[in-house]
Each structure stands twice: as C-alpha cells, then as structure tokens.
mmCIF file of C-alpha atoms in Angstrom:
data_model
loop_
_atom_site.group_PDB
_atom_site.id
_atom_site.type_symbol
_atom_site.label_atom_id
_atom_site.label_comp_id
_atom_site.label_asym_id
_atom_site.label_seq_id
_atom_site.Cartn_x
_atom_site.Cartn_y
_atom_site.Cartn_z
ATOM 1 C CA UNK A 22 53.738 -20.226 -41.074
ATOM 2 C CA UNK A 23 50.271 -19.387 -39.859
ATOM 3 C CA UNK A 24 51.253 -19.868 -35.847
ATOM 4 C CA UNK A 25 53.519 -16.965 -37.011
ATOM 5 C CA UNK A 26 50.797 -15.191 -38.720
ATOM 6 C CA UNK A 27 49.547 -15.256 -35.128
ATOM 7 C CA UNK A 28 52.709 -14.269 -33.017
ATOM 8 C CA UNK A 29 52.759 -17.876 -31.752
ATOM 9 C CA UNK A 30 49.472 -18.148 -30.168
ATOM 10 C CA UNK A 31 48.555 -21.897 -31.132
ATOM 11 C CA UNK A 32 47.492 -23.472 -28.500
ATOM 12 C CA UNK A 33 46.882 -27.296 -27.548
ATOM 13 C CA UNK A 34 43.212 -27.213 -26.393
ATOM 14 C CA UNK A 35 42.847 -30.555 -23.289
ATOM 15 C CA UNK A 36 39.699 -30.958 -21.927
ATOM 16 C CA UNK A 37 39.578 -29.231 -17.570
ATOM 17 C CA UNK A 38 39.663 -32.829 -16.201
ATOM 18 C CA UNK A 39 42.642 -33.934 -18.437
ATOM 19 C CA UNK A 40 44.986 -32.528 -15.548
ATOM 20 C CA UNK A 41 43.592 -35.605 -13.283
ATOM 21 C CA UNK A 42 43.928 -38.086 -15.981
ATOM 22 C CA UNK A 43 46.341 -40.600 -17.612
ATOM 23 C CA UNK A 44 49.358 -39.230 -19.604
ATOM 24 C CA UNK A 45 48.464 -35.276 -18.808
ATOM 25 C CA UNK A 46 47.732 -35.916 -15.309
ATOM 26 C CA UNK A 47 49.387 -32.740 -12.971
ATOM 27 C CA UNK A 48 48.743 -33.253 -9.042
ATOM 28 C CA UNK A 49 49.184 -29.734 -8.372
ATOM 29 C CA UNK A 50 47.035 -28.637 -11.231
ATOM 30 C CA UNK A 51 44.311 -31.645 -10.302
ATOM 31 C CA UNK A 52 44.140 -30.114 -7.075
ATOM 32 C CA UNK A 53 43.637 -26.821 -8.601
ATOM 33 C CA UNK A 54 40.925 -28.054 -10.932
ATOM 34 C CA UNK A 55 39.195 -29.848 -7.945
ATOM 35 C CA UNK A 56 38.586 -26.937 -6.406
ATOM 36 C CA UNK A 57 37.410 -24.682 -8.985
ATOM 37 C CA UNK A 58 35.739 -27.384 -10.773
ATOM 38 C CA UNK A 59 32.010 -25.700 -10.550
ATOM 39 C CA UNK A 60 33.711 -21.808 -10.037
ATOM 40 C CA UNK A 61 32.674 -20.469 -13.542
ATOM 41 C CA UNK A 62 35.236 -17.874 -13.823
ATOM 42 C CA UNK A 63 38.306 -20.478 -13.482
ATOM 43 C CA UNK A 64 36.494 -22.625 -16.489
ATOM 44 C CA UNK A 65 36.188 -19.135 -18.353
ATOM 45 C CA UNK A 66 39.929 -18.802 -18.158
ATOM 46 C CA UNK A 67 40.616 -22.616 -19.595
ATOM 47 C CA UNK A 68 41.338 -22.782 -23.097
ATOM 48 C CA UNK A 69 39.692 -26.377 -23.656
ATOM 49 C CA UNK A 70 36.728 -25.916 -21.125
ATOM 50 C CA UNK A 71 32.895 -25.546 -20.935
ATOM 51 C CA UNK A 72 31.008 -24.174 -18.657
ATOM 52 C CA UNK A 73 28.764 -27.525 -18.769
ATOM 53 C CA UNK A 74 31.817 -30.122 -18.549
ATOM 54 C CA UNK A 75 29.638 -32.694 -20.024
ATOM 55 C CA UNK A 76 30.280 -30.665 -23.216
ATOM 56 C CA UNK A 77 33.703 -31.645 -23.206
ATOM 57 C CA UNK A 78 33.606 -35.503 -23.284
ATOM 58 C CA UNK A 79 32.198 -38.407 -21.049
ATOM 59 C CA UNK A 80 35.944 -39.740 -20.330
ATOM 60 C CA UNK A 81 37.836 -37.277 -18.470
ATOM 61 C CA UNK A 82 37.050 -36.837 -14.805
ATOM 62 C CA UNK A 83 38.491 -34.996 -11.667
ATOM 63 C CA UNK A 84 37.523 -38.208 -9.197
ATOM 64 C CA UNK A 85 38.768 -40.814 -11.193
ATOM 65 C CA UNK A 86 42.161 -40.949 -12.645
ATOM 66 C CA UNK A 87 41.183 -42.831 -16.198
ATOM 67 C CA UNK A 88 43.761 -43.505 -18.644
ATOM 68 C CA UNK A 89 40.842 -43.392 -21.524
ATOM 69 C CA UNK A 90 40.604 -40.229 -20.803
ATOM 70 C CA UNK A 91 40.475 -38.274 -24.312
ATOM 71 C CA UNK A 92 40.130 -35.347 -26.623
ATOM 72 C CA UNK A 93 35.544 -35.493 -27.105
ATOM 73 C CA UNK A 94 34.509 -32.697 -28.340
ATOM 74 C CA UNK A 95 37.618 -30.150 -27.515
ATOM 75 C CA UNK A 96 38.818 -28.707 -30.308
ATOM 76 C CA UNK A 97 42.613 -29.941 -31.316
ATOM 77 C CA UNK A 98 44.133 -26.786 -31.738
ATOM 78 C CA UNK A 99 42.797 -23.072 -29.974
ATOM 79 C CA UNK A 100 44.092 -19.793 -31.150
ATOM 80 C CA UNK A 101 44.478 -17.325 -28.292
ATOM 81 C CA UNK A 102 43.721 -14.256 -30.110
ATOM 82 C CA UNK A 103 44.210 -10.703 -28.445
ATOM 83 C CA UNK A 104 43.784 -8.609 -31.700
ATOM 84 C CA UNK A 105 41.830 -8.317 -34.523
ATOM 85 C CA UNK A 106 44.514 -9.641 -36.773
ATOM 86 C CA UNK A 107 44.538 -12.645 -34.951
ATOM 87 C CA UNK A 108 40.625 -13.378 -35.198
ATOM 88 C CA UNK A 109 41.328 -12.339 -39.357
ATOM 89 C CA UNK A 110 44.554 -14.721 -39.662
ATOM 90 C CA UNK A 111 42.329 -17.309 -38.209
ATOM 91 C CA UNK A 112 39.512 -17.199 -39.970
ATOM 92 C CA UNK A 113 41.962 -17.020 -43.259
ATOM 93 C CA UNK A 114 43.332 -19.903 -42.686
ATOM 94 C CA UNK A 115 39.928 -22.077 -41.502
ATOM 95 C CA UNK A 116 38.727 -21.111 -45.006
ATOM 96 C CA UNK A 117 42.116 -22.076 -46.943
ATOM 97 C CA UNK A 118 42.325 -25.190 -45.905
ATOM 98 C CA UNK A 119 38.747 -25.855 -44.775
ATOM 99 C CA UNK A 120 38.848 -26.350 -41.589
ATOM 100 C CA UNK A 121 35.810 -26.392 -38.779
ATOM 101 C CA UNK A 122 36.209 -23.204 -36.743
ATOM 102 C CA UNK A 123 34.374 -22.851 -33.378
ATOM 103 C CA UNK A 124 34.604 -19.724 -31.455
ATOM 104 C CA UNK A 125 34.520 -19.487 -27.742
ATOM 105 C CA UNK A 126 35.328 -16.420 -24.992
ATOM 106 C CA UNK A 127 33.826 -17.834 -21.992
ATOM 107 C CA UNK A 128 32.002 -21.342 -23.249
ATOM 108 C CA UNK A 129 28.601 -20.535 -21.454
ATOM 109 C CA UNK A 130 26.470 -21.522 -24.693
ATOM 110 C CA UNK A 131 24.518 -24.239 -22.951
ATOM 111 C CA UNK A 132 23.907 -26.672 -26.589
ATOM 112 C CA UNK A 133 27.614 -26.973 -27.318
ATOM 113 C CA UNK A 134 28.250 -24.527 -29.858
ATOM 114 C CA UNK A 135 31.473 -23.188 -28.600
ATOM 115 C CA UNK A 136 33.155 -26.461 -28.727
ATOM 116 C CA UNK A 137 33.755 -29.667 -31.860
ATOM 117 C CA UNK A 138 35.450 -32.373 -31.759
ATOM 118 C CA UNK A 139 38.076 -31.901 -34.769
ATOM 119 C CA UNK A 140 38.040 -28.257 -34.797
ATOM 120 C CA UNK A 141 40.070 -25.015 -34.825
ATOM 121 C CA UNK A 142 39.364 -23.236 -31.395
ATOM 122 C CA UNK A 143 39.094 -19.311 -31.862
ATOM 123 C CA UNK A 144 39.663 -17.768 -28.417
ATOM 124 C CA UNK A 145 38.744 -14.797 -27.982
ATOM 125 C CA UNK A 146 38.523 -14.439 -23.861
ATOM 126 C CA UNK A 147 41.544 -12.005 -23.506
ATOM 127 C CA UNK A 148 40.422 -9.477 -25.794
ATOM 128 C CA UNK A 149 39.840 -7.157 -22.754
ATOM 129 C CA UNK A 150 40.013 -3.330 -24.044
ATOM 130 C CA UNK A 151 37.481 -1.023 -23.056
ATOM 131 C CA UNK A 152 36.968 2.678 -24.513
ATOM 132 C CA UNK A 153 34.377 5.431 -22.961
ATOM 133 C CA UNK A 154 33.414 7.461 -25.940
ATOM 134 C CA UNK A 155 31.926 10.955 -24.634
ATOM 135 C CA UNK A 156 30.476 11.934 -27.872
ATOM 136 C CA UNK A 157 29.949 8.918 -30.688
ATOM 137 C CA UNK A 158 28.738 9.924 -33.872
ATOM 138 C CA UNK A 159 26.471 7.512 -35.805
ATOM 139 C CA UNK A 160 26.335 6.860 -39.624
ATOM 140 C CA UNK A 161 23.363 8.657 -39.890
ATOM 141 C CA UNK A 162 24.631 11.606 -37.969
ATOM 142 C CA UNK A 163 22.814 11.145 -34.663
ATOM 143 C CA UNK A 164 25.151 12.052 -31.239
ATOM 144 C CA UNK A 165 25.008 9.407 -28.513
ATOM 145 C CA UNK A 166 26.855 10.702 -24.950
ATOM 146 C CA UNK A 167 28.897 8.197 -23.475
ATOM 147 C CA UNK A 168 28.849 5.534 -25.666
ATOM 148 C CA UNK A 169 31.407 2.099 -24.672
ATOM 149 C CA UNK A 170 33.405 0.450 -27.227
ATOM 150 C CA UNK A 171 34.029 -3.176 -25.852
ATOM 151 C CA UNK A 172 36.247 -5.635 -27.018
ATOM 152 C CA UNK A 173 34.839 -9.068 -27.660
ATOM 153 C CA UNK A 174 36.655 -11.382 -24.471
ATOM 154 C CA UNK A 175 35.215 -8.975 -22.315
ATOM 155 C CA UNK A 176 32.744 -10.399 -19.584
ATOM 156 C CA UNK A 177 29.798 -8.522 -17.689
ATOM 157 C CA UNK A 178 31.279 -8.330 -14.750
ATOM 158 C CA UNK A 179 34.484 -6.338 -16.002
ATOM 159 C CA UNK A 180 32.216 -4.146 -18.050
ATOM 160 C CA UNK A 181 29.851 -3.058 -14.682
ATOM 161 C CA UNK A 182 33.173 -2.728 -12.474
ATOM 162 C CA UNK A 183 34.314 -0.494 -15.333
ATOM 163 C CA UNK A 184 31.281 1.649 -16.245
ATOM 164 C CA UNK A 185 31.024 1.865 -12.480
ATOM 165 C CA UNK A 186 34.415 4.530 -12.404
ATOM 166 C CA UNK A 187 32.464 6.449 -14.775
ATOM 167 C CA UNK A 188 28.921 6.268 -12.441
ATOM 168 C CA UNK A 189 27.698 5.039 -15.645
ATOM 169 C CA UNK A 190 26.201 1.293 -16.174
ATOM 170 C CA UNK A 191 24.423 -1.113 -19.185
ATOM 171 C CA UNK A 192 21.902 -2.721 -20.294
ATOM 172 C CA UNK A 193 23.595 -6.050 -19.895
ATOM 173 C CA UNK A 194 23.649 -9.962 -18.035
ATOM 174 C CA UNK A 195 22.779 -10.594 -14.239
ATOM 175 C CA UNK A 196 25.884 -13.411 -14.491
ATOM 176 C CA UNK A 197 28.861 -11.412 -14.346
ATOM 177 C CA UNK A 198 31.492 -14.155 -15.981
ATOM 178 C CA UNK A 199 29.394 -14.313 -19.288
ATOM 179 C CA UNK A 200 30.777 -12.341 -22.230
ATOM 180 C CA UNK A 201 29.579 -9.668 -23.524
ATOM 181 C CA UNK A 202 29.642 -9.475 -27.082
ATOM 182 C CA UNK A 203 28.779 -13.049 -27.969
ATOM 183 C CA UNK A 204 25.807 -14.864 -28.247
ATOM 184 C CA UNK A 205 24.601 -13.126 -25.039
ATOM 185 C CA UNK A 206 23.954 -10.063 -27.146
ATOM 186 C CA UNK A 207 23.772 -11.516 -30.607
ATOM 187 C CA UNK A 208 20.484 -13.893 -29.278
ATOM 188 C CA UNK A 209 18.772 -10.501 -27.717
ATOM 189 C CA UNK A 210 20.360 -9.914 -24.148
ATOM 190 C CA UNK A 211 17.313 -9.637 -21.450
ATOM 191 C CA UNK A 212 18.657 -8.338 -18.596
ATOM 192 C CA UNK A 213 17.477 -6.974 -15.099
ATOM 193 C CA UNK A 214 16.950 -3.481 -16.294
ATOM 194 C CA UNK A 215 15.028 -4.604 -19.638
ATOM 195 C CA UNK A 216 11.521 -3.400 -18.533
ATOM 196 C CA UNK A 217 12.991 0.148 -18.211
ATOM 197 C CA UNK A 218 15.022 0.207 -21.538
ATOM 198 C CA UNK A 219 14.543 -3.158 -23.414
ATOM 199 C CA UNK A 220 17.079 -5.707 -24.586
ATOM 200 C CA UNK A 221 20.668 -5.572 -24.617
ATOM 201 C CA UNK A 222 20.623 -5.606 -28.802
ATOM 202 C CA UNK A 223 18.647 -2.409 -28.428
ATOM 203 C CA UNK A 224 21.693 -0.590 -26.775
ATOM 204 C CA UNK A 225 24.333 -1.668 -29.871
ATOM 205 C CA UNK A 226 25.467 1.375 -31.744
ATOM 206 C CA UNK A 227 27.835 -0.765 -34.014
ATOM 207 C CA UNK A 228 29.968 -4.093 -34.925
ATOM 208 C CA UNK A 229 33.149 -4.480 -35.846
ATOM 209 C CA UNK A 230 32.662 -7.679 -37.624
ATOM 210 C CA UNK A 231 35.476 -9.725 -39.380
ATOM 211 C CA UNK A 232 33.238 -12.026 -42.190
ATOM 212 C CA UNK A 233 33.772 -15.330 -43.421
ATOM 213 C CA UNK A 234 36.458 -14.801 -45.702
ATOM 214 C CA UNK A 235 38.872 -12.884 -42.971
#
C-alpha cells in the first residue's frame, strides 16, 4: 500500500562498498565504485552512501572482498521522492507506524545525520526543478526582482550553471555537489560572497515546508 502511495519508489538502501562485497558483490559495478570512490558527485547519486564512507559501516570495503560485509548505519529502506507528495506520503507513514526517518539529498552532513541504522531513508536528491521568478511578491507586500524557487535535491553547482543563463548568481556554497536547501542553508550558509551580502539564510524569501505530521 504505501510503496503505491509513492508510485513505487521504495528503494533497498546497500551501503557504496556493498558492490565489492559478499552476496551483493557486482565486478562491473566494483570497478565502477573503485573509481569514483572519493568523486563526491558519484556518492551524491548513491542511494545508501555518505560522503564520509566511514558513516556507512566499518565492514564493507572496495579493497577487500568481505563476506561480513553488512547493513551499519544505512537505512533499510530509502524512498526516492521526486514530488512533494512523496516527501508527505513518507513522512505519513514514519509517523503511523513510528518509524525513524532520516533525510538525505547529497549525505555531506559530516556527524552522520543523514544516515541510521534501522531507518526509513527520505531521498530527496532528484528533486531538481528550478523556477526564475521576475517579480515575487512577499507576504508583507514587498517586490523582490528575480527571485529563484529551488527544489530541495538541487545542488550548488546546478543552481550557478543555471542562474548563469540568466547572468544572474547566489549567495550560496563554494562546493558545487552540496545541496542547496538542506542543512547548508538551514545551519546559516557562509559563502564566498558573504562579506558583500551576508549569509545564505539572509537571501531566503520562503519555505515550502511539509511538518511532522505530513
């Protein structure tokens, strides 16, 4: 019922290195992960991955082919969510049936936070729509020229290439595979041009938030 909530998009989270390892072991996708082990953007794109492996779990490993290789701290099941219904189905049905939900786009958060053993994965990394808004009108009726509406997969590096069509740019990362809406600019945002206009927060006009109970 609820992976059809979700248009099938229940996913089976495995930790990067599982592809060298025991029963999930791939040679053409150990390869793969052998060369893109360190390349951020390929560990971005991996369902079960952190940007700091060691986040993951201390078994799995792309030298060694170890049949104790095993779930740590990836989550058991990911959602791959590419609408707002999917982020609101999920949350629904963490809460019903109380359930830990971790929520992920890129998995740069350095302490682990994007990741639990146990856990419902929400993905959010291929919520990619952007929108240039000439004219945005705020609540208290102040007009802002040119304002971006930014979905919450996408990364710093898609936003500047973007903005850049438009000879426009933010207030935003220097690394251009972190996202842009997550804890990036929900812990502040300092960025390269914060001297001449502050922090990233300062820039955000508005959230769409879904809460706790979906």
């Amino acid at each position: 019922m609820f992976n059809a909530s979700i248009r099938g998009h229940l996913l089976l989270p495995k930790p990067s290195a599982a592809v060298c390892n025991g029963k999930t072991y791939d040679a053409q996708a150990c390869t793969i992960a052998k060369m893109q082990w360190i390349n951020s953007t390929w560990r971005g794109d991996q369902l079960g991955a952190m940007q700091n492996h060691n986040l993951e779990n201390s078994s799995c490993s792309v030298s060694t082919n170890n049949t104790a290789c095993n779930q740590g701290s990836v989550p058991v099941y990911g959602v791959r969510a590419t609408s707002p219904e999917h982020v609101q189905e999920t949350v629904r049905f963490a809460a019903a049936n109380n359930l830990r939900l971790v929520i992920k786009s890129t998995g740069h958060d350095y302490v682990g936070r994007s990741t639990a053993a146990g856990s419902l994965l929400l993905w959010h990394h291929q919520m990619k729509t952007m929108t240039l808004i000439a004219r945005y009108s705020s609540c208290s009726g102040e007009t802002i020229t040119n304002a971006a509406r930014i979905d919450a997969g996408v990364q710093w590096g898609e936003a500047y290439r973007w903005l850049n069509e438009y000879k426009l740019t933010a207030i935003g990362g220097a690394s251009v595979t972190v996202g842009v809406a997550g804890g990036y600019l929900q812990g502040g945002g300092h960025s390269p041009l914060s001297r001449w206009k502050g922090l990233a927060a300062d820039q955000v006009l508005e959230y769409d938030v879904v809460t706790a109970d979906g």
